[in-house]
DNA sequence: TTGTATGCGTTATCAT
DNA sequence: ATGATAACGCATACAA
């Protein structure tokens, strides 16, 4: 017969046809059908103990048979919270951010929070707007690897609180921060390469706006001083860019290539294998992040391993505390671990 | 002069301290500060033309100096829409779903909609709950590769409308659907392998609950009949599972291995390369989806290419139409294209 | 224990 | 063009 919305309980609803907006069946409909007040229905729906079992059952039945679903928006307005966390990342296509996302998603999910995800597509200008926009629809924000300048973030901060910063430190910002000490990772890489006898290394640099790229580059320049001849090769953050930068990296005569992240390292690795450059026999390749692929591709990629999901978990832990009006745990800065695998080997002296 | 939040306009707000919940500065504060009614402020914020330029400026200034941000929740309640789209996927870690996500994100983003993402973690039981839950907080839902049974989805449907189905067809469901004809892809793969002289092939099967896995398997069995000796190897959907299934696949004596998706295919490929099994000289490997990695890993993976982002775009197009109360475009079913690359070659007769 | 009434912050309807 | 004011759907003090 009818397709949808047939109420088999209580009197039919013969009020004027509802205006376009709004819910089909509200708390009042349920209240009417169960012969109680909206307040009681609310209590039942929220499992308040203070309701007579008899009434509770009646309300439940009415709710079910009417197909009543509380409006999350109305609840949000009344409670002053949405049950949503926003997270802004520079690029959803990057496995690193996906892992952070997963970390937040799982942790927040356990606390009944859902994720509002926005991707700034590596556009620093969009970032603050997206962050504000999404924060407005959520109870808090996880700002992941923001590409904006420090001063912009400081300006942005008051409009997006409460929020936590992931993979980026900003001076003069009291927001909880979960970061990674890339310098330490870089030093480990350099020590490893030096030990293998490499003296000419190329760095496939990441997005201009990426602070962690700058960190890695600076640490690299410092670590290389007096040890390596360091070549910077403009690249990016994606597989394809690494693939295409491989030629230029090889042209520098480098015996070791360090990618801004695993994606570009793997892209370059793919290209090298394809054109017959043996890895690690002729050229060594190193990445950053330790995305799942790095472990399962052959040759397995040597990389600076970052606890990606853990970053997400820790971020949520801090945000959750703030949402509970508690003091968030102290900032954490993970020290990444150099994962030596099969893509690095002794320098090829003939190069 | 003052930087932010300095109310240089109108009288100070000296009401009692607001109760914990709610917004700090509301439309009424702005109205008071600008000496107008809330209605006028609302009009200004929404760029309604029918307001005197003079007043508009005053309101704007008041809003800015008070740091006023309209409450998205309240707007949602009043307008009857949230500006959010929910999307549910079985596994956020799978590049295939990430691409669909990106497709939806970009398309919906252009229309001013943000994404509410939920991951069912390949748990069919969680799926319906998550879908309902997230649909409640959004204006519509994209249900991607649902793992639930047809009957459950039919039951679920009325509670999550409007929604669109991606990568799955369900009989008796009038929801707009965007799907892929995997059978056709499977036939292409089989023709390709047969032409290369393969007679023993192994299939690394995907998640039990995956309908597209079943489709691929059935099409494979049909296509193989009388041509190949087909071995089904239990596997999964992730890189690691492919890696670990490689041995079992090789043990079947197959000269060609077809992965449920690119992830497991690449995992298996990695393992083979690692243990010295030459691809494609000794064994051919094929995947499904055509994730970015497949093109940039060496040997480049032969795969059934699915227009992932396009699935997302088409899904949004349909959902957007429904949100506008228009009829959505007709269902689409993409025919995937076999992307022959370097991981397939003539059968090794010695095996 | 249950109901009444008000507030949540905005939009929209109706006067003016 | 602008201002009251009633929804929007729910939660919650407060009253009973």
XYZ file of C-alpha atoms (C1' of nucleotides) in Angstrom:
734
model
C 0.000 0.000 0.000
C 1.664 3.192 1.118
C 5.376 3.197 0.759
C 6.706 5.132 3.683
C 5.517 6.835 6.795
C 2.463 4.737 7.539
C 1.784 5.166 11.214
C 0.089 2.073 12.502
C -0.275 3.384 16.014
C -2.524 5.967 17.579
C -4.640 8.421 15.717
C -3.566 9.520 12.285
C -1.787 12.806 12.092
C -4.222 15.077 10.343
C -2.613 18.396 10.913
C -1.870 20.658 8.024
C 0.830 19.310 5.721
C 4.150 20.213 7.253
C 6.138 22.878 5.566
C 8.971 21.563 3.511
C 11.621 21.683 6.157
C 11.925 19.700 9.277
C 11.516 16.210 10.525
C 8.756 13.834 9.561
C 8.092 12.430 12.986
C 9.068 14.406 16.052
C 9.305 13.823 19.733
C 5.845 15.312 20.099
C 4.292 12.796 17.789
C 5.742 10.045 19.901
C 4.587 11.739 23.070
C 1.083 12.047 21.721
C 1.011 8.443 20.542
C 2.251 7.186 23.884
C 0.033 9.531 25.847
C 2.911 11.159 27.698
C 4.793 14.426 27.609
C 7.681 15.148 25.276
C 9.921 15.392 28.302
C 9.214 11.803 29.196
C 9.956 10.684 25.689
C 13.216 12.557 25.852
C 14.085 10.850 29.082
C 13.305 7.453 27.683
C 15.343 8.061 24.564
C 18.279 9.077 26.715
C 17.952 6.112 29.046
C 17.203 8.162 32.112
C 16.446 5.762 34.914
C 13.772 7.927 36.418
C 10.984 6.629 34.221
C 8.418 4.029 35.169
C 9.146 0.786 33.325
C 5.568 0.650 32.166
C 5.734 4.079 30.598
C 9.155 3.463 29.183
C 7.894 0.445 27.289
C 4.935 2.343 25.921
C 7.182 5.127 24.731
C 9.627 2.723 23.165
C 6.868 0.989 21.278
C 5.400 4.206 20.048
C 8.831 5.387 18.967
C 9.557 2.206 17.090
C 6.234 1.903 15.370
C 6.319 5.514 14.299
C 9.889 5.101 13.124
C 11.010 7.953 15.296
C 14.646 9.031 15.065
C 15.700 11.925 17.268
C 16.991 14.841 15.260
C 20.711 15.137 15.767
C 20.579 18.792 14.818
C 17.982 19.628 17.400
C 19.851 17.627 19.979
C 22.954 19.495 19.054
C 21.300 22.822 19.519
C 19.735 21.883 22.803
C 22.800 20.216 24.252
C 25.299 22.635 22.834
C 27.301 19.848 21.223
C 27.185 18.030 17.951
C 29.114 14.846 18.623
C 31.290 15.647 15.640
C 35.037 16.214 15.416
C 36.430 18.044 12.454
C 39.761 17.151 10.942
C 41.539 19.088 8.252
C 44.331 17.557 6.216
C 46.368 18.876 3.303
C 45.709 15.874 1.092
C 43.360 12.980 1.582
C 45.263 11.050 -1.068
C 48.316 10.775 1.133
C 48.507 7.530 3.114
C 50.201 9.365 5.941
C 47.166 11.519 6.556
C 44.862 8.613 6.007
C 46.534 6.849 8.860
C 46.243 9.833 11.144
C 42.621 10.003 10.107
C 42.130 6.389 11.001
C 43.747 6.961 14.329
C 41.412 9.809 15.153
C 38.438 7.991 13.689
C 38.912 4.894 15.789
C 39.692 6.719 19.004
C 36.923 9.269 18.649
C 34.530 6.586 17.452
C 34.957 4.747 20.713
C 33.797 7.886 22.481
C 30.786 8.209 20.230
C 32.164 10.963 18.061
C 32.011 11.026 14.287
C 34.424 12.590 11.873
C 33.944 15.628 9.714
C 36.752 15.490 7.187
C 38.029 18.294 5.015
C 40.837 18.271 2.515
C 42.592 21.527 1.705
C 44.147 20.012 -1.413
C 47.526 21.468 -0.490
C 46.114 24.964 -0.901
C 47.359 27.042 2.034
C 44.846 29.758 1.291
C 41.859 27.477 1.608
C 43.054 25.964 4.810
C 41.978 28.574 7.376
C 38.572 28.923 5.794
C 37.987 25.213 5.697
C 39.170 24.869 9.248
C 36.800 27.551 10.497
C 33.975 26.284 8.403
C 34.241 22.738 9.615
C 34.965 23.683 13.193
C 31.662 25.504 13.176
C 29.868 22.270 12.515
C 31.780 20.253 15.071
C 32.734 20.378 18.728
C 36.448 20.494 18.112
C 39.079 20.357 15.421
C 42.183 18.380 14.613
C 44.425 20.475 12.461
C 46.777 18.130 10.684
C 50.018 19.369 9.144
C 48.693 22.836 8.445
C 50.410 24.594 5.559
C 49.624 28.115 6.736
C 52.178 30.478 8.199
C 52.635 30.693 11.925
C 51.117 34.150 12.120
C 48.030 33.071 10.244
C 47.555 30.144 12.569
C 47.933 32.353 15.590
C 45.267 34.570 14.159
C 43.094 31.608 13.287
C 43.451 29.912 16.634
C 40.823 31.752 18.690
C 38.202 31.044 16.049
C 38.699 27.298 15.999
C 39.120 26.404 19.634
C 39.146 23.831 20.987
C 41.619 22.303 18.586
C 44.809 20.307 18.560
C 47.751 20.583 16.271
C 49.211 17.504 14.633
C 52.603 17.264 12.978
C 53.356 20.931 13.364
C 54.573 23.164 16.114
C 53.655 26.820 16.181
C 55.401 29.288 18.429
C 53.089 31.311 20.584
C 50.217 28.876 20.344
C 49.003 27.233 23.480
C 47.049 24.578 21.620
C 47.904 20.988 22.498
C 50.376 19.648 20.010
C 51.312 16.193 18.798
C 54.424 16.311 16.716
C 57.362 14.383 15.336
C 61.021 15.159 15.699
C 62.027 14.864 12.085
C 65.491 16.272 12.731
C 66.301 13.233 14.726
C 65.047 11.061 11.889
C 67.131 12.947 9.412
C 70.230 12.509 11.530
C 69.614 8.787 11.704
C 69.267 8.634 7.942
C 72.463 10.569 7.422
C 74.388 8.419 9.840
C 73.107 5.351 8.061
C 74.055 6.647 4.632
C 77.414 7.878 5.770
C 78.160 4.536 7.274
C 77.337 2.956 3.934
C 79.891 5.222 2.317
C 77.570 7.594 0.485
C 78.930 11.048 -0.232
C 76.548 12.431 -2.800
C 72.891 12.456 -1.850
C 69.836 13.998 -3.436
C 66.726 15.137 -1.584
C 63.381 15.085 -3.352
C 61.791 18.078 -1.697
C 58.124 18.244 -0.761
C 55.426 20.876 -1.057
C 56.656 24.438 -0.672
C 54.210 25.136 2.098
C 55.003 22.032 4.079
C 56.701 22.871 7.313
C 57.893 19.339 7.829
C 59.533 19.534 4.438
C 61.411 22.586 5.569
C 62.370 20.876 8.789
C 63.668 17.853 6.981
C 65.581 19.960 4.518
C 67.212 22.116 7.145
C 68.173 19.175 9.262
C 69.508 17.522 6.173
C 71.616 20.495 5.234
C 73.052 20.616 8.677
C 73.659 16.912 8.865
C 75.203 16.881 5.402
C 77.611 19.716 6.024
C 81.102 18.394 5.683
C 79.869 14.880 4.983
C 77.809 14.868 1.822
C 77.404 16.821 -1.292
C 73.689 17.547 -0.993
C 71.464 18.147 -4.001
C 67.945 19.453 -3.629
C 65.573 18.281 -6.338
C 62.189 19.946 -6.522
C 59.532 17.329 -6.294
C 56.278 17.295 -4.332
C 54.338 14.890 -2.193
C 52.838 12.447 -4.627
C 53.782 9.167 -6.202
C 53.806 10.608 -9.667
C 56.031 13.500 -8.726
C 58.574 11.128 -7.270
C 58.422 9.038 -10.398
C 59.138 12.045 -12.514
C 61.823 13.495 -10.290
C 63.863 10.287 -10.374
C 65.691 11.232 -13.552
C 66.687 14.588 -12.193
C 67.835 13.014 -8.978
C 69.977 10.509 -10.824
C 71.381 13.276 -12.990
C 72.979 14.821 -9.936
C 75.186 11.793 -9.679
C 73.867 11.015 -6.237
C 74.325 7.500 -4.922
C 71.526 7.954 -2.426
C 68.123 9.563 -2.858
C 66.029 10.706 0.072
C 62.372 11.312 -0.630
C 60.322 13.922 1.168
C 57.961 11.093 1.996
C 57.464 7.437 1.163
C 55.209 8.277 -1.716
C 57.827 10.160 -3.698
C 60.506 7.711 -2.620
C 58.431 4.829 -3.943
C 57.639 6.729 -7.107
C 61.322 7.298 -7.696
C 62.062 3.704 -6.797
C 59.553 2.518 -9.349
C 61.084 4.641 -12.029
C 64.599 3.463 -11.252
C 63.669 -0.180 -11.343
C 61.880 0.469 -14.577
C 64.871 2.043 -16.271
C 67.241 -0.556 -14.979
C 68.907 1.334 -12.185
C 69.470 -1.263 -9.492
C 68.299 -0.440 -5.987
C 70.183 -0.599 -3.693
C 73.172 -1.802 -5.703
C 73.593 1.327 -7.770
C 71.440 3.773 -5.867
C 70.001 3.780 -2.370
C 66.542 5.161 -1.666
C 65.078 6.392 1.614
C 61.662 7.729 2.522
C 59.712 9.242 5.395
C 56.554 8.069 7.173
C 56.608 4.299 6.749
C 53.325 3.816 4.997
C 52.155 0.207 4.666
C 53.363 -0.070 1.093
C 56.934 0.548 2.084
C 57.063 -2.760 3.866
C 55.467 -4.820 1.138
C 57.007 -3.471 -1.997
C 60.214 -4.958 -3.318
C 62.825 -3.869 -2.559
C 61.353 -2.995 0.799
C 61.867 0.687 1.439
C 64.201 1.963 4.101
C 62.316 4.759 5.789
C 61.937 6.987 8.800
C 59.027 5.406 10.570
C 56.405 7.689 12.057
C 53.683 6.304 14.340
C 50.897 7.668 12.207
C 47.832 6.177 13.804
C 49.255 6.971 17.182
C 49.472 10.614 16.207
C 45.755 10.482 15.576
C 45.020 8.689 18.804
C 47.057 11.103 20.866
C 45.412 14.018 19.140
C 41.978 12.743 20.026
C 42.981 12.056 23.576
C 43.848 15.730 23.945
C 40.800 17.006 22.195
C 38.558 14.725 24.208
C 40.026 16.084 27.407
C 39.344 19.628 26.306
C 35.783 18.730 25.399
C 35.381 17.425 28.905
C 36.726 20.745 30.162
C 39.741 18.981 31.532
C 43.360 19.876 31.039
C 44.749 18.002 28.068
C 47.827 15.815 28.525
C 51.153 17.481 27.887
C 52.390 17.875 24.340
C 54.104 14.867 22.847
C 56.845 14.755 20.289
C 57.517 11.340 18.853
C 61.023 10.370 17.945
C 60.808 8.497 14.693
C 62.730 5.294 14.182
C 64.858 4.572 11.150
C 63.542 1.400 9.613
C 66.420 -0.047 7.683
C 65.201 -2.339 4.962
C 66.310 -3.331 1.499
C 66.443 -0.114 -0.470
C 69.702 1.092 1.023
C 73.134 -0.412 0.605
C 76.781 0.450 0.233
C 77.558 3.337 -2.064
C 78.322 2.401 -5.637
C 81.777 3.872 -6.019
C 81.637 3.826 -9.816
C 78.944 6.449 -9.965
C 42.313 49.790 17.389
C 41.468 46.701 19.388
C 42.391 43.513 17.610
C 39.518 41.149 17.980
C 36.368 40.949 19.958
C 36.481 44.542 21.078
C 32.940 45.738 21.009
C 33.399 49.308 19.938
C 29.776 49.536 18.934
C 26.662 49.891 21.019
C 26.276 49.186 24.700
C 28.165 46.419 26.410
C 26.352 43.180 27.044
C 25.883 43.042 30.775
C 23.481 40.186 31.122
C 24.087 37.397 33.545
C 26.922 35.016 32.626
C 25.598 32.541 30.110
C 25.046 28.995 31.155
C 27.699 26.557 30.113
C 26.250 25.508 26.815
C 25.721 27.549 23.750
C 27.421 30.161 21.694
C 29.533 32.965 23.076
C 28.220 35.675 20.791
C 24.867 35.274 19.114
C 22.911 37.004 16.448
C 21.146 38.977 19.129
C 24.339 40.392 20.487
C 25.178 41.630 17.049
C 21.692 43.016 16.593
C 21.921 44.855 19.854
C 25.359 46.206 19.068
C 24.266 47.402 15.648
C 20.983 48.724 16.932
C 18.877 46.577 14.634
C 16.736 43.479 14.877
C 18.084 39.935 14.697
C 16.147 39.527 11.486
C 18.163 42.226 9.840
C 21.404 40.716 10.994
C 20.308 37.403 9.565
C 19.527 39.076 6.262
C 22.898 40.738 6.144
C 24.752 37.558 6.963
C 22.922 35.808 4.165
C 23.536 38.569 1.658
C 19.900 39.405 1.188
C 19.731 42.438 -1.080
C 16.773 43.952 0.683
C 18.770 45.778 3.296
C 19.908 49.394 3.278
C 23.618 49.692 2.499
C 24.069 51.907 5.508
C 22.580 49.380 7.870
C 24.375 46.518 6.221
C 27.710 48.153 6.901
C 26.853 48.794 10.493
C 25.839 45.197 10.978
C 28.956 43.909 9.273
C 31.136 46.001 11.513
C 29.366 44.907 14.624
C 29.625 41.294 13.548
C 33.316 41.551 12.830
C 34.233 43.441 15.957
C 32.274 41.033 18.104
C 33.808 38.095 16.302
C 30.390 36.746 15.490
C 30.155 33.365 13.759
C 26.684 32.093 12.970
C 25.969 28.771 14.623
C 25.840 26.071 12.002
C 23.719 23.921 14.281
C 21.096 26.575 14.752
C 21.116 27.289 11.041
C 20.691 23.633 10.435
C 17.702 23.414 12.668
C 16.066 26.486 11.234
C 16.757 25.663 7.616
C 16.149 21.981 7.926
C 19.488 21.135 6.389
C 22.975 20.651 7.697
C 25.143 21.092 4.636
C 26.728 17.735 5.408
C 26.888 14.538 3.379
C 27.602 11.287 5.101
C 29.643 8.568 3.479
C 30.158 5.084 4.825
C 32.945 2.851 3.598
C 34.101 -0.605 4.654
C 37.710 0.411 5.108
C 39.285 3.826 5.074
C 42.667 2.218 4.591
C 41.795 0.987 1.140
C 42.952 3.347 -1.620
C 39.931 2.409 -3.673
C 37.565 3.874 -1.117
C 39.833 6.797 -0.552
C 39.480 7.686 -4.177
C 35.728 7.425 -4.085
C 35.861 9.593 -1.006
C 37.929 12.149 -2.830
C 35.505 12.117 -5.700
C 32.577 12.809 -3.431
C 34.543 15.314 -1.394
C 35.544 17.401 -4.359
C 32.175 17.318 -6.048
C 30.180 17.988 -2.906
C 32.692 20.596 -1.804
C 31.990 22.598 -4.910
C 28.356 22.696 -3.858
C 29.258 23.824 -0.372
C 28.748 20.468 1.297
C 31.155 18.898 3.754
C 31.840 15.253 4.367
C 30.917 13.148 7.353
C 33.006 9.999 7.026
C 32.470 6.699 8.760
C 34.427 3.508 8.464
C 32.736 0.214 9.250
C 36.081 -1.578 9.487
C 34.764 -4.417 7.359
C 32.253 -5.258 10.078
C 28.928 -5.966 8.378
C 27.099 -5.738 11.679
C 28.264 -2.226 12.403
C 27.409 -0.974 8.970
C 23.676 -0.340 9.251
C 24.062 1.357 12.599
C 26.833 3.581 11.407
C 24.914 4.433 8.290
C 21.832 5.430 10.246
C 23.804 7.254 12.827
C 25.707 9.346 10.346
C 22.759 9.896 8.066
C 21.027 11.461 11.020
C 23.656 14.146 11.171
C 23.717 14.827 7.471
C 21.344 15.649 4.646
C 22.079 12.537 2.661
C 24.243 9.450 2.549
C 26.606 7.742 0.171
C 26.708 4.065 0.953
C 29.879 2.681 -0.511
C 30.336 -1.042 -1.121
C 28.040 -2.084 1.695
C 28.811 -5.494 3.115
C 25.326 -6.141 4.453
C 22.876 -8.573 2.937
C 20.327 -7.392 0.417
C 17.448 -7.864 2.794
C 19.121 -5.854 5.501
C 19.754 -3.038 3.109
C 16.161 -3.086 1.944
C 15.144 -2.811 5.554
C 17.684 -0.087 6.192
C 16.797 1.954 3.145
C 13.786 3.911 4.412
C 15.734 5.064 7.440
C 18.622 6.537 5.500
C 16.981 8.249 2.592
C 18.016 10.085 0.594
C 21.015 7.955 -0.181
C 22.878 6.545 -3.126
C 24.511 3.204 -3.510
C 28.039 2.902 -4.810
C 29.690 -0.232 -6.100
C 26.790 -2.465 -5.254
C 23.458 -3.268 -6.738
C 20.570 -4.375 -4.585
C 17.444 -5.904 -6.047
C 14.266 -4.229 -4.970
C 15.928 -0.992 -3.996
C 14.939 2.115 -5.841
C 17.940 4.092 -4.602
C 20.135 5.590 -7.288
C 23.066 3.322 -7.948
C 26.537 3.802 -9.319
C 28.169 0.516 -10.029
C 30.839 -1.339 -11.939
C 30.450 -4.309 -14.232
C 33.150 -6.507 -12.786
C 32.059 -9.510 -14.824
C 33.138 -7.727 -17.921
C 36.470 -6.946 -16.306
C 36.911 -10.538 -15.305
C 36.210 -11.710 -18.843
C 38.801 -9.312 -20.156
C 41.346 -10.619 -17.689
C 40.607 -14.202 -18.622
C 40.831 -13.506 -22.315
C 44.140 -11.799 -21.732
C 45.528 -14.639 -19.674
C 44.248 -17.297 -22.036
C 45.852 -15.509 -24.934
C 49.129 -15.575 -23.014
C 48.784 -19.301 -22.679
C 47.950 -19.567 -18.998
C 46.002 -22.630 -17.936
C 46.397 -22.649 -14.197
C 45.328 -19.537 -12.356
C 44.854 -18.693 -8.705
C 42.434 -16.136 -7.296
C 43.228 -14.389 -4.043
C 39.729 -13.960 -2.710
C 38.592 -10.888 -0.810
C 36.510 -10.322 2.298
C 33.733 -12.837 2.840
C 31.115 -10.154 3.009
C 32.228 -8.329 -0.094
C 29.669 -8.593 -2.837
C 32.114 -7.519 -5.473
C 34.373 -10.334 -4.369
C 31.568 -12.773 -4.956
C 30.848 -11.230 -8.310
C 34.431 -11.490 -9.388
C 34.697 -15.036 -8.187
C 31.556 -16.173 -9.920
C 32.471 -14.487 -13.160
C 35.885 -16.029 -12.849
C 34.524 -19.507 -12.346
C 32.339 -19.116 -15.355
C 35.068 -17.650 -17.490
C 37.524 -20.290 -16.385
C 35.278 -23.229 -17.118
C 36.908 -25.320 -19.774
C 39.834 -22.951 -20.072
C 41.679 -22.794 -16.793
C 42.206 -24.840 -13.751
C 41.054 -22.293 -11.167
C 42.314 -22.245 -7.579
C 40.675 -20.101 -4.942
C 43.057 -18.928 -2.243
C 41.543 -17.309 0.829
C 43.032 -13.925 1.281
C 41.429 -10.599 2.177
C 41.589 -7.005 1.071
C 44.831 -5.743 2.449
C 48.427 -5.514 1.383
C 49.624 -7.757 4.132
C 47.098 -10.435 3.364
C 48.209 -10.527 -0.243
C 51.787 -10.750 0.866
C 51.024 -13.705 3.035
C 48.807 -15.458 0.529
C 51.481 -15.420 -2.158
C 53.072 -18.645 -0.991
C 49.797 -20.483 -0.985
C 49.001 -19.155 -4.422
C 52.318 -20.297 -5.780
C 51.846 -23.665 -4.152
C 48.878 -24.302 -6.396
C 51.218 -24.335 -9.329
C 49.397 -21.449 -10.937
C 51.206 -19.465 -13.589
C 48.904 -16.504 -13.090
C 47.602 -14.964 -9.892
C 44.575 -12.690 -9.821
C 44.152 -10.570 -6.734
C 40.788 -9.545 -5.331
C 42.092 -6.010 -5.538
C 45.298 -4.172 -6.309
C 46.308 -4.177 -2.700
C 46.499 -7.926 -2.361
C 47.932 -8.236 -5.851
C 50.713 -5.838 -4.954
C 51.290 -7.568 -1.652
C 51.666 -10.854 -3.450
C 53.852 -9.225 -6.063
C 56.122 -7.863 -3.373
C 56.474 -11.256 -1.790
C 57.236 -12.934 -5.079
C 59.906 -10.461 -6.015
C 61.340 -10.884 -2.579
C 61.606 -14.646 -2.798
C 62.986 -14.519 -6.296
C 59.949 -15.502 -8.286
C 60.178 -13.441 -11.446
C 57.121 -11.474 -12.490
C 55.979 -11.789 -15.191
C 58.520 -14.289 -16.428
C 57.587 -17.069 -14.056
C 54.266 -15.862 -12.763
C 51.803 -13.258 -13.968
C 49.914 -11.055 -11.527
C 46.668 -9.138 -12.054
C 44.692 -6.837 -9.781
C 41.449 -4.909 -9.592
C 40.806 -1.183 -9.135
C 43.907 0.473 -10.583
C 45.014 2.399 -7.552
C 47.792 4.943 -8.175
C 50.479 2.599 -6.897
C 49.794 0.067 -9.571
C 51.095 2.420 -12.189
C 54.244 3.429 -10.355
C 55.471 0.211 -8.853
C 57.820 -1.996 -10.803
C 56.820 -4.162 -12.529
C 53.802 -2.018 -13.236
C 50.681 -3.955 -12.335
C 48.262 -5.184 -14.955
C 44.848 -4.441 -13.530
C 41.172 -3.945 -14.151
C 40.868 -0.206 -14.047
C 37.888 1.258 -12.239
C 37.125 4.990 -12.475
C 37.180 5.466 -8.736
C 36.902 9.205 -8.388
C 34.257 9.223 -11.048
C 32.189 6.829 -8.979
C 32.275 9.414 -6.227
C 31.426 12.262 -8.544
C 28.505 10.434 -10.078
C 27.264 9.461 -6.652
C 27.245 13.067 -5.514
C 25.544 14.193 -8.682
C 22.659 11.892 -7.869
C 22.500 12.774 -4.227
C 22.645 16.481 -5.015
C 19.717 16.103 -7.351
C 17.702 14.379 -4.681
C 18.549 17.099 -2.186
C 17.204 19.584 -4.683
C 14.042 17.487 -4.883
C 14.818 16.699 -8.463
C 14.878 13.331 -10.114
C 18.382 11.896 -9.997
C 20.070 10.866 -13.236
C 19.626 7.274 -14.278
C 21.783 4.588 -12.722
C 25.199 4.128 -14.237
C 27.279 1.028 -14.491
C 30.829 1.591 -15.547
C 32.564 -0.941 -17.706
C 36.078 -1.269 -16.381
C 39.002 -1.330 -18.721
C 41.770 -3.891 -18.559
C 44.994 -1.985 -18.152
C 47.663 -4.271 -19.482
C 50.999 -3.396 -18.015
C 54.138 -5.257 -17.061
C 53.056 -7.820 -14.523
C 51.550 -10.192 -17.046
C 53.341 -12.192 -19.703
C 53.366 -15.538 -21.474
C 52.837 -18.557 -19.297
C 55.946 -20.227 -18.009
C 55.504 -23.726 -19.398
C 58.010 -25.236 -16.992
C 55.857 -24.612 -14.005
C 8.130 10.077 38.751
C 5.958 13.120 35.358
C 4.531 17.420 33.145
C 5.144 22.498 32.011
C 7.660 25.912 30.247
C 11.650 27.913 28.569
C 15.954 28.138 26.085
C 19.249 26.749 22.347
C 20.537 30.393 17.818
C 18.797 30.970 13.548
C 15.461 31.519 9.692
C 11.183 32.824 7.860
C 6.454 34.689 8.026
C 3.944 38.238 8.634
C 2.986 42.787 9.682
C 4.333 47.600 9.446
C 13.094 48.043 4.073
C 12.670 46.632 8.806
C 10.930 44.589 13.067
C 8.242 41.284 15.975
C 7.589 36.662 16.498
C 6.673 32.018 15.602
C 8.687 27.854 14.249
C 12.689 24.312 14.071
C 13.080 19.655 17.541
C 14.969 18.634 21.580
C 16.767 19.000 26.555
C 16.212 20.524 31.000
C 15.303 23.509 35.153
C 11.493 23.815 37.796
C 6.999 22.805 39.401
C 3.732 19.461 40.712
